[in-house]
Coordinates of C-alpha atoms in Angstrom, one line a residue:
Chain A
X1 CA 31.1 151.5 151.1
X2 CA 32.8 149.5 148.2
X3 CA 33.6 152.3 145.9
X4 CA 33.4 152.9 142.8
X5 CA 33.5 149.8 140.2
X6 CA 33.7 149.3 136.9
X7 CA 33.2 146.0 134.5
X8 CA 35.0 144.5 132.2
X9 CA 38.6 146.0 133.4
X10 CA 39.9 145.4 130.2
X11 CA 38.4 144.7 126.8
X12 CA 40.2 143.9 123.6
X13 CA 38.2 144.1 120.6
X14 CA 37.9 144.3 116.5
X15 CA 37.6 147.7 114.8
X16 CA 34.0 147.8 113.9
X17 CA 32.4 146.0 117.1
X18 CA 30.4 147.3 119.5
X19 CA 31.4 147.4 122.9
X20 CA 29.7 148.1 126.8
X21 CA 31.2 149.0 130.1
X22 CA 29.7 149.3 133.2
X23 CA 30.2 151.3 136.1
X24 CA 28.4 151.1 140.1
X25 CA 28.4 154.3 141.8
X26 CA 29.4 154.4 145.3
X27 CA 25.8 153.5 146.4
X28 CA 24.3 156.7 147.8
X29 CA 26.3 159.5 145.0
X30 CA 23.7 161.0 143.1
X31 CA 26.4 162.2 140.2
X32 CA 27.8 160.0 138.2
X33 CA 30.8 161.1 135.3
X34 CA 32.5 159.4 132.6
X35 CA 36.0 160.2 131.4
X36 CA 38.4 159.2 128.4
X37 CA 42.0 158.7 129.6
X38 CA 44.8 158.1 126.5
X39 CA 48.2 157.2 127.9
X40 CA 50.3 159.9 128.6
X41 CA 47.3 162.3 129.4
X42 CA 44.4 163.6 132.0
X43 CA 41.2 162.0 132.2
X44 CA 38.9 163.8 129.2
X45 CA 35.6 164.5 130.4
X46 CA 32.7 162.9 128.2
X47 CA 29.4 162.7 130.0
X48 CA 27.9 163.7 133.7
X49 CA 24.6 161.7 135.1
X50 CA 22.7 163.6 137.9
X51 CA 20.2 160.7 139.0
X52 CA 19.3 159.6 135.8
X53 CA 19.4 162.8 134.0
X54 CA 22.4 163.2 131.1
X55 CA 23.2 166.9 132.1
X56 CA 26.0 167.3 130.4
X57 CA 28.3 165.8 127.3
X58 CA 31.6 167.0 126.0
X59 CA 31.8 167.7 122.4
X60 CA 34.2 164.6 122.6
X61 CA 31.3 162.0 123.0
X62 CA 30.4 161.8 119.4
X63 CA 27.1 160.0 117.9
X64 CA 28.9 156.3 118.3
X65 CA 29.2 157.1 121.7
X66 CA 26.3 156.4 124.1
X67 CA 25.8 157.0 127.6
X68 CA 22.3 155.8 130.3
X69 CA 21.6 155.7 133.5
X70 CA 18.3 154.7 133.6
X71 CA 17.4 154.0 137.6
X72 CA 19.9 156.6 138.9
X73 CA 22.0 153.7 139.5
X74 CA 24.5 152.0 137.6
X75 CA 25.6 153.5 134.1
X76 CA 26.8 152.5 130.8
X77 CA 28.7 153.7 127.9
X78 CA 28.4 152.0 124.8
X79 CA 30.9 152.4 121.5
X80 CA 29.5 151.1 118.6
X81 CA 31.6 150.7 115.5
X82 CA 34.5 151.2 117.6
X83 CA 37.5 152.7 115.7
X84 CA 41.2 152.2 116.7
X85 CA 40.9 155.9 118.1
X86 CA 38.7 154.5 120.5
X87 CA 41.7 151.9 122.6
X88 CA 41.8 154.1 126.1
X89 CA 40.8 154.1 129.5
X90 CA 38.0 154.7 130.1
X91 CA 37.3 155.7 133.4
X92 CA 34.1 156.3 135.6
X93 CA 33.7 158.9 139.0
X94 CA 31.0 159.1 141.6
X95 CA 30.4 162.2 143.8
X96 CA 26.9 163.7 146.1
X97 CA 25.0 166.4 145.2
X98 CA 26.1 169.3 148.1
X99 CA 30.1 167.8 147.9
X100 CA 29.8 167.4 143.7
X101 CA 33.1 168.9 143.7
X102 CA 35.0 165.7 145.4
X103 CA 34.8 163.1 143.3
X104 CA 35.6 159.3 143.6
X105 CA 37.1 157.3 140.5
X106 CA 36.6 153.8 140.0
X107 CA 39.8 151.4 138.6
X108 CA 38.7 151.8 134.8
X109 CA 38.2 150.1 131.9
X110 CA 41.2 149.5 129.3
X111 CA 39.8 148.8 125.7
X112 CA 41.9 148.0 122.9
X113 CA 40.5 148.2 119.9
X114 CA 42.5 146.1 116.8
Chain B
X1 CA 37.8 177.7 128.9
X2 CA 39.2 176.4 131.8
X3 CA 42.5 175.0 131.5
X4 CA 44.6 173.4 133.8
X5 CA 48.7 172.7 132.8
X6 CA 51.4 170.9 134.6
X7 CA 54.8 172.1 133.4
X8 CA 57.0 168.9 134.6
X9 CA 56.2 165.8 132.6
X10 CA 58.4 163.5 134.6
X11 CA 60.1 164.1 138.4
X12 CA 62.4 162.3 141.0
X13 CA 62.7 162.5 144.6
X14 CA 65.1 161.2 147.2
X15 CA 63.1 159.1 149.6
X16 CA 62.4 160.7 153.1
X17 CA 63.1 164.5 151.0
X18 CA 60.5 167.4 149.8
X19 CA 59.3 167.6 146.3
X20 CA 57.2 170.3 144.5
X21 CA 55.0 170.0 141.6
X22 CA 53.9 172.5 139.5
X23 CA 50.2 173.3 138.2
X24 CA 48.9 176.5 136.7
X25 CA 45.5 177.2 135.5
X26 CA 43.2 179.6 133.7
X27 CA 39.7 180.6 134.5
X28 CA 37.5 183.5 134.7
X29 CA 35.3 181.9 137.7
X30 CA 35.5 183.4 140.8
X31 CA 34.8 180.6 142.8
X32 CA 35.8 177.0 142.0
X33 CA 37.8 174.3 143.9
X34 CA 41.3 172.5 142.7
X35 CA 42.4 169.3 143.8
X36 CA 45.6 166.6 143.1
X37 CA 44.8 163.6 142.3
X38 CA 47.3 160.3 142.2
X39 CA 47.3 157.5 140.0
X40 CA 49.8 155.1 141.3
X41 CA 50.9 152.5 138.4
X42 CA 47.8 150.2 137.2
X43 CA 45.5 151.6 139.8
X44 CA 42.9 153.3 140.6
X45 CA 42.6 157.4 140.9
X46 CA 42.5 158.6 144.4
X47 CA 42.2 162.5 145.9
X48 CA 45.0 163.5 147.4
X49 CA 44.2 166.9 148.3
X50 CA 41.4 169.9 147.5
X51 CA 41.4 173.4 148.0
X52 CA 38.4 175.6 147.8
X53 CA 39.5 179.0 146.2
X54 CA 37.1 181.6 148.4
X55 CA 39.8 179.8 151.4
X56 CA 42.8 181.7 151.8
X57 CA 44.5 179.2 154.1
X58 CA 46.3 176.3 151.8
X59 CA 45.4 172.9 152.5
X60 CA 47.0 169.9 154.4
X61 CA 46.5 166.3 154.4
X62 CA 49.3 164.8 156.4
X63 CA 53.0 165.3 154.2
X64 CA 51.1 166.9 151.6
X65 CA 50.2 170.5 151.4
X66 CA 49.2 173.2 148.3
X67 CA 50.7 176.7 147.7
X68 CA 47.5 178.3 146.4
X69 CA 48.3 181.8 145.0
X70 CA 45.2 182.7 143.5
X71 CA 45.9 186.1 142.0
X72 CA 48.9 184.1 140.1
X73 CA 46.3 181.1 139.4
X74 CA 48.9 178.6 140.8
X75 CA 48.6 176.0 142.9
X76 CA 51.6 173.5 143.7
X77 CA 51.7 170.3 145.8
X78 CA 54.6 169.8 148.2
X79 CA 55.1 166.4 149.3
X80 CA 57.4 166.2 152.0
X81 CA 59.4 163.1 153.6
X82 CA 58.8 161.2 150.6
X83 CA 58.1 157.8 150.5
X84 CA 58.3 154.8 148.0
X85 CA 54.9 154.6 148.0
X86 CA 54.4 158.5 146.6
X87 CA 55.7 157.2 143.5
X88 CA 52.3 157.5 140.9
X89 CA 51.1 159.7 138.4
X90 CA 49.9 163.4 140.2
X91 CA 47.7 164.9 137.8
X92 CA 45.9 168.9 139.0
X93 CA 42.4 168.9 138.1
X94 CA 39.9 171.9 138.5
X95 CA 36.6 172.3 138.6
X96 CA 33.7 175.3 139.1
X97 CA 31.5 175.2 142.1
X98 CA 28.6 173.6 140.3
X99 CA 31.4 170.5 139.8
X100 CA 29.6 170.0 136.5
X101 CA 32.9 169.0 134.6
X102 CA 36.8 168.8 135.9
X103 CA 39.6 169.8 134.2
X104 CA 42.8 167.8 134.2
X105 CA 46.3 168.6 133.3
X106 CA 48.5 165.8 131.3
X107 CA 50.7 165.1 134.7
X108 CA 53.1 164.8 136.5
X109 CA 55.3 161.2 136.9
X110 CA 56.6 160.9 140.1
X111 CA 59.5 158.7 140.9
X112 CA 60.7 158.3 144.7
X113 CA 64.2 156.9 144.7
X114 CA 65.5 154.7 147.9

């Protein structure tokens, strides 16, 4: 069990770019989350994966924001025309159906956006 | 809504002494788990502790432990013998049995002095 990982760890970037992140799932959690984390404050939830199924997404994750999962593996969350706004961590967690409520974060990904 | 609030933004501790921190919360669930999390500086999230709310006894990992008053909707973590390395962000996060989202509070800074 490596944990939860995410890629890049940080990622500096233009205002109008599009940018990706990546996050692996501890290998046999079936729920996979994504959170928004701007200094000084909790994690912001965005988006839950349940296999590959997008149950849920916060009012937060507006149309730039995009979220897949497409072999109930690994995930990804793409920005596109990232805005200044954007620059946070953003940070993914991994949990199992039957113990959803414990879940395990990975280190994050730091974007700032110039 | 749920919401989850920490009152202290920032708090110091003696090493080898016992510190408190604060977290309230708001929900009309019956049942639904809380937890602490830590975020040491530039690392990674890790659970602390969790408390299920249908359990009357309050939890214990080791020095830490939870008051859980759940007619008061409080739950506060007690650290005790502190140590250099309990220095990290604390933040108190909620969520409802299905674990669909979590709610965090902005946090709690936690400096252990030698």
């Amino acid at each position: 069990d490596t944990g939860v990982s995410q890629d890049p760890r940080h990622k500096i970037t233009k205002r109008g770019q599009n940018v990706t992140f990546r996050c692996d799932p501890i290998s046999e959690h079936n729920r996979l989350y994504w959170y928004r984390q701007t200094l000084g404050q909790g994690p912001e939830f965005l988006t839950y994966f349940q296999n590959e199924a997008q149950l849920e997404k916060s009012r937060l994750l507006s149309d730039r924001f995009s979220a897949e999962r497409p072999k109930g593996s690994f995930s990804t969350l793409e920005i596109q025309r990232t805005e200044q706004g954007d620059s946070a961590m953003y940070l993914c967690a991994s949990s199992l159906v039957g113990n959803q409520e414990t879940q395990y974060f990975g280190p994050g990904t730091r974007l700032l956006v110039l | 809504a749920q919401t989850v609030t920490q009152s202290q933004p920032e708090m110091s501790v003696q090493e080898a002494e016992t510190v408190t921190l604060s977290c309230t919360y708001d929900t009309s669930e019956n049942n639904y788990y809380l937890f602490w999390y830590k975020q040491p500086p530039s690392r990674q999230m890790i659970l602390v502790i969790r408390q299920e709310a249908y359990k009357q006894q309050n939890a214990t990992e080791n020095r830490f432990s939870v008051n859980f008053q759940k007619a008061a909707k409080s739950f506060s973590l007690k650290i005790s013998d502190s140590q250099l390395g309990d220095t990290a962000m604390y933040f108190c996060a909620f969520t409802s049995n299905t674990g669909n989202q979590f709610y965090f509070g902005t946090g709690t800074s936690l400096t252990v002095i030698p």
